[in-house]
mmCIF file of C-alpha atoms in Angstrom:
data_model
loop_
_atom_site.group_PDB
_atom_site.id
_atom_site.type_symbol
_atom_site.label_atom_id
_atom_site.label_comp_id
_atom_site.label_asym_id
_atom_site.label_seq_id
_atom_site.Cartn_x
_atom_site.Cartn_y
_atom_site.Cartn_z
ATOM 1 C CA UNK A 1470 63.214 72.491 15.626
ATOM 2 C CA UNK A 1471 64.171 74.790 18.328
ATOM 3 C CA UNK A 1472 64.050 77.775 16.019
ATOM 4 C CA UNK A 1473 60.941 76.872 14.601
ATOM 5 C CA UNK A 1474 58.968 76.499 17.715
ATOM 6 C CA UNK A 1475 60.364 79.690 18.689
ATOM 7 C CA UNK A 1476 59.580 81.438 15.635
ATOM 8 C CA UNK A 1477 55.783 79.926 15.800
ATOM 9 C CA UNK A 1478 55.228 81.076 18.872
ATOM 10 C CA UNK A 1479 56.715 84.571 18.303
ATOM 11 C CA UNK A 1480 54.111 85.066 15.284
ATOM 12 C CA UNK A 1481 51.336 84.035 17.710
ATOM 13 C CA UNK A 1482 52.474 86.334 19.984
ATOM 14 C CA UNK A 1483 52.718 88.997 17.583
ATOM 15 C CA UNK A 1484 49.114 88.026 15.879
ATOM 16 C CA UNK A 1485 47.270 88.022 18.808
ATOM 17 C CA UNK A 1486 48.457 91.130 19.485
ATOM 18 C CA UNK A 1487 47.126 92.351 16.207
ATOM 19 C CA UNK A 1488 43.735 91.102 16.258
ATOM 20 C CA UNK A 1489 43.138 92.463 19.731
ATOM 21 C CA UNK A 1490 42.407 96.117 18.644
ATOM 22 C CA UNK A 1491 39.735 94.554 15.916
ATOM 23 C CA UNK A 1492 38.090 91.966 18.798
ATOM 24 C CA UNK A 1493 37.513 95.253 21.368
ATOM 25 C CA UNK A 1494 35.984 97.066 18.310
ATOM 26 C CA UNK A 1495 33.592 94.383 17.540
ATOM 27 C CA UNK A 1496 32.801 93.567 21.554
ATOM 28 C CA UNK A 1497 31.858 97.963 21.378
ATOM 29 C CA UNK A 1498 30.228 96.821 18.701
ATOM 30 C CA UNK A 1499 28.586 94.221 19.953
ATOM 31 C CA UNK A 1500 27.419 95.940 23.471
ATOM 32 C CA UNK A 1501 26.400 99.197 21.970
ATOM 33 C CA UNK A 1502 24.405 96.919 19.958
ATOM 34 C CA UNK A 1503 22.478 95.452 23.291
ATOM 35 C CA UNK A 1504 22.289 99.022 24.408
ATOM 36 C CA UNK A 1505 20.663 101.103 22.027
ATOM 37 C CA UNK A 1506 17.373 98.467 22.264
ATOM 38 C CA UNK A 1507 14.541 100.605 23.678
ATOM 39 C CA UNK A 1508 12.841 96.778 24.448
ATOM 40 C CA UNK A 1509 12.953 92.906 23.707
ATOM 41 C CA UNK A 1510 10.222 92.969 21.168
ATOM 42 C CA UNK A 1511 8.208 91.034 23.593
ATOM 43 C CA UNK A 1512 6.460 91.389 27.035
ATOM 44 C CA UNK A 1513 8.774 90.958 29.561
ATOM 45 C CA UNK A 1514 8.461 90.842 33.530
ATOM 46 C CA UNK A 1515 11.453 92.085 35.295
ATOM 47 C CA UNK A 1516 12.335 92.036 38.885
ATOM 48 C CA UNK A 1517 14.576 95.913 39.675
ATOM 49 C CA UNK A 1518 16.806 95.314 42.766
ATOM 50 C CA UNK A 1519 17.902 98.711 43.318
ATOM 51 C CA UNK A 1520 20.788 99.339 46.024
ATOM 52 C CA UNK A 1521 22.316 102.797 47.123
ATOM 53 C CA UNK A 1522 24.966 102.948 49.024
ATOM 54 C CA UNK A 1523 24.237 102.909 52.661
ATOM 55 C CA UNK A 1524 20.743 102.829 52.326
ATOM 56 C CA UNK A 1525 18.554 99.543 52.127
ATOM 57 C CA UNK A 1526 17.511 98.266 48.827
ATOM 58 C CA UNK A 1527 14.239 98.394 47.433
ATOM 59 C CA UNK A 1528 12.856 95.798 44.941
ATOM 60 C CA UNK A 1529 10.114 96.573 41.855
ATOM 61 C CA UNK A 1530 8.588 94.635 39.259
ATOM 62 C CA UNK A 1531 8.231 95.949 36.253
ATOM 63 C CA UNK A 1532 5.822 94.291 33.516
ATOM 64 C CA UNK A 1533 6.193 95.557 29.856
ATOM 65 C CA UNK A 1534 3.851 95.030 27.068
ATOM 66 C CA UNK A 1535 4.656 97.602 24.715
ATOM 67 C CA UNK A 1536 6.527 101.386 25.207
ATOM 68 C CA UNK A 1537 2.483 103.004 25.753
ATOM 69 C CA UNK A 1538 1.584 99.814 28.064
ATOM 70 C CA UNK A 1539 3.734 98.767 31.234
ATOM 71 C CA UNK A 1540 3.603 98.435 34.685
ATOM 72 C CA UNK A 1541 5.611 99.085 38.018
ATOM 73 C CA UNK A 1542 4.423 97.474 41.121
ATOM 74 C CA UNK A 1543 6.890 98.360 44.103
ATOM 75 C CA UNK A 1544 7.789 95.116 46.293
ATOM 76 C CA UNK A 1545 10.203 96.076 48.849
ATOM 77 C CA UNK A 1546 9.164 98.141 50.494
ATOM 78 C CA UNK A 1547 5.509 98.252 49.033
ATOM 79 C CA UNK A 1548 3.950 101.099 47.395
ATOM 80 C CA UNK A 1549 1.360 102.431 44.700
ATOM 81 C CA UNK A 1550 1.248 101.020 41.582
ATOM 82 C CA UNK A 1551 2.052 103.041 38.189
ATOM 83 C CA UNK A 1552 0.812 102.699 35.277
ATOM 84 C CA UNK A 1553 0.863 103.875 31.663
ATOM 85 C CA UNK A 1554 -1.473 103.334 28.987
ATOM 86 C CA UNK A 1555 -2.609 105.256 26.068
ATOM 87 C CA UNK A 1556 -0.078 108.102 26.684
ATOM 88 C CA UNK A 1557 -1.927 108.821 30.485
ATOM 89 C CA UNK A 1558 0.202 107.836 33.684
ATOM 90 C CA UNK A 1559 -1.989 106.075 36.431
ATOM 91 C CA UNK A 1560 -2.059 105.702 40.194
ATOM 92 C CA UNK A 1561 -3.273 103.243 42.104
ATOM 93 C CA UNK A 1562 -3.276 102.981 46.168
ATOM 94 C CA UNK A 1563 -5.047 99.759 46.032
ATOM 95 C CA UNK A 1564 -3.360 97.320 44.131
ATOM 96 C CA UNK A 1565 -4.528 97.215 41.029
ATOM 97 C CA UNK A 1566 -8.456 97.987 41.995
ATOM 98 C CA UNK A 1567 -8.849 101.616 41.115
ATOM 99 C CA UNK A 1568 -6.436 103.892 39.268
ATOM 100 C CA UNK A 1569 -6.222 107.987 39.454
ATOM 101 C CA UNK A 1570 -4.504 110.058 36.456
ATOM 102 C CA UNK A 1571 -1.544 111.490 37.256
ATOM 103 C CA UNK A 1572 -0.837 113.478 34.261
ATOM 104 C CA UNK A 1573 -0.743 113.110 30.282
ATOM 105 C CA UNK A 1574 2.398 111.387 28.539
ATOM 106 C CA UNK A 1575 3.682 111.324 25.127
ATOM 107 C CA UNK A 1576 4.877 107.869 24.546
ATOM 108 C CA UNK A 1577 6.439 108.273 21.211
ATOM 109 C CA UNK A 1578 8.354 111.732 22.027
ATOM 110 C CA UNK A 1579 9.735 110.168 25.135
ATOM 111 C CA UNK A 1580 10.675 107.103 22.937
ATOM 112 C CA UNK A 1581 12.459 109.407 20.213
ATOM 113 C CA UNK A 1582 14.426 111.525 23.583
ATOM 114 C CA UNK A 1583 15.809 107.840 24.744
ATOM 115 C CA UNK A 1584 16.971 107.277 21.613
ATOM 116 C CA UNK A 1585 18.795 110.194 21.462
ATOM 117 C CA UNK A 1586 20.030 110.052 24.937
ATOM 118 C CA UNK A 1587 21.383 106.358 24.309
ATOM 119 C CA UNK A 1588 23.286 107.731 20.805
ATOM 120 C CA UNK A 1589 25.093 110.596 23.143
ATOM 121 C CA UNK A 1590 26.228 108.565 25.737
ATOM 122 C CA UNK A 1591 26.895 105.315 22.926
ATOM 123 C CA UNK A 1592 29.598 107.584 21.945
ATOM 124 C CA UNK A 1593 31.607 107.611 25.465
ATOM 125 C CA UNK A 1594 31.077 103.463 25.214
ATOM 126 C CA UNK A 1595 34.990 101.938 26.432
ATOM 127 C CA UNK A 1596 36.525 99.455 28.330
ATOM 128 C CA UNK A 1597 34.170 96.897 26.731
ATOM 129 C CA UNK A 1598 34.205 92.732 27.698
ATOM 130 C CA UNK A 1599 32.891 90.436 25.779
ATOM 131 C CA UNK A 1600 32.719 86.736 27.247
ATOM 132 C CA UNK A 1601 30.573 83.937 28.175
ATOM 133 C CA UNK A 1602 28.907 83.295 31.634
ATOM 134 C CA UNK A 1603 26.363 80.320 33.336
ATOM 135 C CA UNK A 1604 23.207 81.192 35.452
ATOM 136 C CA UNK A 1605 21.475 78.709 36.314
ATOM 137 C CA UNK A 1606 23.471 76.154 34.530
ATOM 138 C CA UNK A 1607 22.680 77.692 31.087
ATOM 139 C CA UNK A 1608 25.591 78.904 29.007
ATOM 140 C CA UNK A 1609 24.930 83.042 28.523
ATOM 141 C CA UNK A 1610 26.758 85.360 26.265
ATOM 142 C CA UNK A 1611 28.375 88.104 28.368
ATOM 143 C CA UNK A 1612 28.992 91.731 27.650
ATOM 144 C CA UNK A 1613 29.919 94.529 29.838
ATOM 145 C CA UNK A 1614 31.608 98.310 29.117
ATOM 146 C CA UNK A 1615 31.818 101.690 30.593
ATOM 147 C CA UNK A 1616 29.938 104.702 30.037
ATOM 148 C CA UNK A 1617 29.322 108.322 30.761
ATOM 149 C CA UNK A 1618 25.371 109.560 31.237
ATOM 150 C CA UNK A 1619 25.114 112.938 30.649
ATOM 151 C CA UNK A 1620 21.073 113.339 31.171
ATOM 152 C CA UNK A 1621 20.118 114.881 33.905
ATOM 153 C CA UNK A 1622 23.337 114.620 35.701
ATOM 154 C CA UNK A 1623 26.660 113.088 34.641
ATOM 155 C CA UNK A 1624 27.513 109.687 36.134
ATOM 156 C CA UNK A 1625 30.045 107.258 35.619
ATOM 157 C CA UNK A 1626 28.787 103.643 34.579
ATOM 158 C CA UNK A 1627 29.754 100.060 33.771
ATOM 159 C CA UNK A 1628 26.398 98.232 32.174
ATOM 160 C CA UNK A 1629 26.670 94.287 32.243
ATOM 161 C CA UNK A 1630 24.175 92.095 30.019
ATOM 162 C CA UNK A 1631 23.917 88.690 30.051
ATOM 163 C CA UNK A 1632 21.879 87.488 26.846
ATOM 164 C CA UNK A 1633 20.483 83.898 25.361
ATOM 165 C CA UNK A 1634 22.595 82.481 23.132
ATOM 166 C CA UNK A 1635 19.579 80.937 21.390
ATOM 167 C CA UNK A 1636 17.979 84.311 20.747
ATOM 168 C CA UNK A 1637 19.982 87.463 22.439
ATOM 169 C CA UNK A 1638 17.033 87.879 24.728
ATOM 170 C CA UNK A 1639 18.491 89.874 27.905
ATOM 171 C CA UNK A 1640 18.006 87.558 30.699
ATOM 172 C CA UNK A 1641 20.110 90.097 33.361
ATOM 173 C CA UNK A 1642 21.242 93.505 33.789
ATOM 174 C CA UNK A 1643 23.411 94.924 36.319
ATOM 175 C CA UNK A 1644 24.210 98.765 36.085
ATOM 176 C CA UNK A 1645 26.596 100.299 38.055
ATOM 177 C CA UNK A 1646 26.430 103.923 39.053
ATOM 178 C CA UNK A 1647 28.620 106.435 40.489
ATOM 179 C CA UNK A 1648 28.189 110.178 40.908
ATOM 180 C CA UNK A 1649 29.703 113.114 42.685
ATOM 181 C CA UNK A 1650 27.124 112.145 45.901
ATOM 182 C CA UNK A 1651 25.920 109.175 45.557
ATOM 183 C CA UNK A 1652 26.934 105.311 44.627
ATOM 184 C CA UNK A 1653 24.185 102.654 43.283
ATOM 185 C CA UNK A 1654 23.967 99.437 41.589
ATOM 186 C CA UNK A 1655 20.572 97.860 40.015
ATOM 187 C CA UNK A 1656 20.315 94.567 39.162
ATOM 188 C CA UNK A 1657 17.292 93.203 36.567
ATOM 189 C CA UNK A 1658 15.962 89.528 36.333
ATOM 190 C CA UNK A 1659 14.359 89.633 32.981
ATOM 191 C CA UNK A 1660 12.071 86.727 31.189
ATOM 192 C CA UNK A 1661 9.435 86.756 28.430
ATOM 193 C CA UNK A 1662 5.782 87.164 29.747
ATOM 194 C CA UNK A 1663 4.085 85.683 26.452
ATOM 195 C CA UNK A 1664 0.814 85.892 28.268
ATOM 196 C CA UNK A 1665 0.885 89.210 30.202
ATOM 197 C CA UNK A 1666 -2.207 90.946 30.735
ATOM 198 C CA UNK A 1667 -2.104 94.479 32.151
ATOM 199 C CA UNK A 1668 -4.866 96.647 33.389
ATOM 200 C CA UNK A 1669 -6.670 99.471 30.992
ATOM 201 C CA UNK A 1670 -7.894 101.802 32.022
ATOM 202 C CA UNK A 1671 -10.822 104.034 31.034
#
């Protein structure tokens, strides 16, 4: 009986071991998955707590309808609200009451450069986690992993997601960023905004 526990326990050992290299492909799977999504599919009002290192944070909301239609409305500290609709980028100093062009957009190149930018730095995707978390006393799927952003300047990153388990809608984000000068961490709130109505203007 001895040997036989022994034995069962050694091919546990020894299959766990096997399956782990398939379970980290299919949690890189899995988060590149979550990353590559340009949006939810739905409107979606999100609360940006951005913190540098050293410096005080600053808090946005940002309110999405569609890629050509969204909103950011600084919080902390306050500022002017921008705006894009129908491929123009607005101003406004007064909350919402008048808006000023800023300058043309186009909303389906820029969509086509993220998408590229997300497949080059998909393929630096490691150290990947996939596990299960609670907010708010509702069970979340988990997944986190590391990655290299080459646009602009290259930074070091680890992405975390937390997402329903009803229907993979991205609840939270935290991104972690470090560079060569500086050190930063944003953190999203995320939930559907079925009825979101954002200004248009002409």
């Amino acid at each position: 009986m001895t040997t036989l526990r022994t034995s069962t326990g050694l091919v546990a050992v020894i299959l766990a071991g096997l399956s782990q290299p398939a379970l980290a492909d299919d949690c890189i799977a899995r988060f590149t998955e979550v990353y590559m999504q340009l949006d939810q599919g739905v409107p979606t009002k999100t609360v940006a707590t951005t913190q540098f290192k050293g410096a005080p944070e600053t808090v946005n909301d940002f309110l999405y309808l569609s890629q050509d239609h969204h909103m950011t409305v600084p919080t902390n500290p306050a500022g002017p609200w921008v705006l894009t609709y129908q491929n123009v980028m607005y101003q406004s100093a007064d909350e919402g009451k008048t808006w000023a062009k800023v300058r043309d957009l186009d909303s389906a190149q820029n969509a086509e450069g993220a998408i590229a930018a997300k497949k080059t730095n998909a393929e630096t995707i490691r150290n990947a986690a996939c596990d299960e978390d609670t907010i708010n006393g509702v069970a979340l799927e988990k997944v986190a992993a590391d990655l290299t952003v080459s646009q602009g300047m290259v930074t070091e990153n680890r992405y975390t997601y937390w997402l329903s388990r009803d229907d993979g809608f991205i609840v939270k984000a935290v991104y972690e960023t470090t560079a060569p000068n500086f050190e930063m961490v944003t953190t999203q709130s995320i939930e559907p905004a079925p009825g979101l109505s954002l200004p248009a203007p002409q």
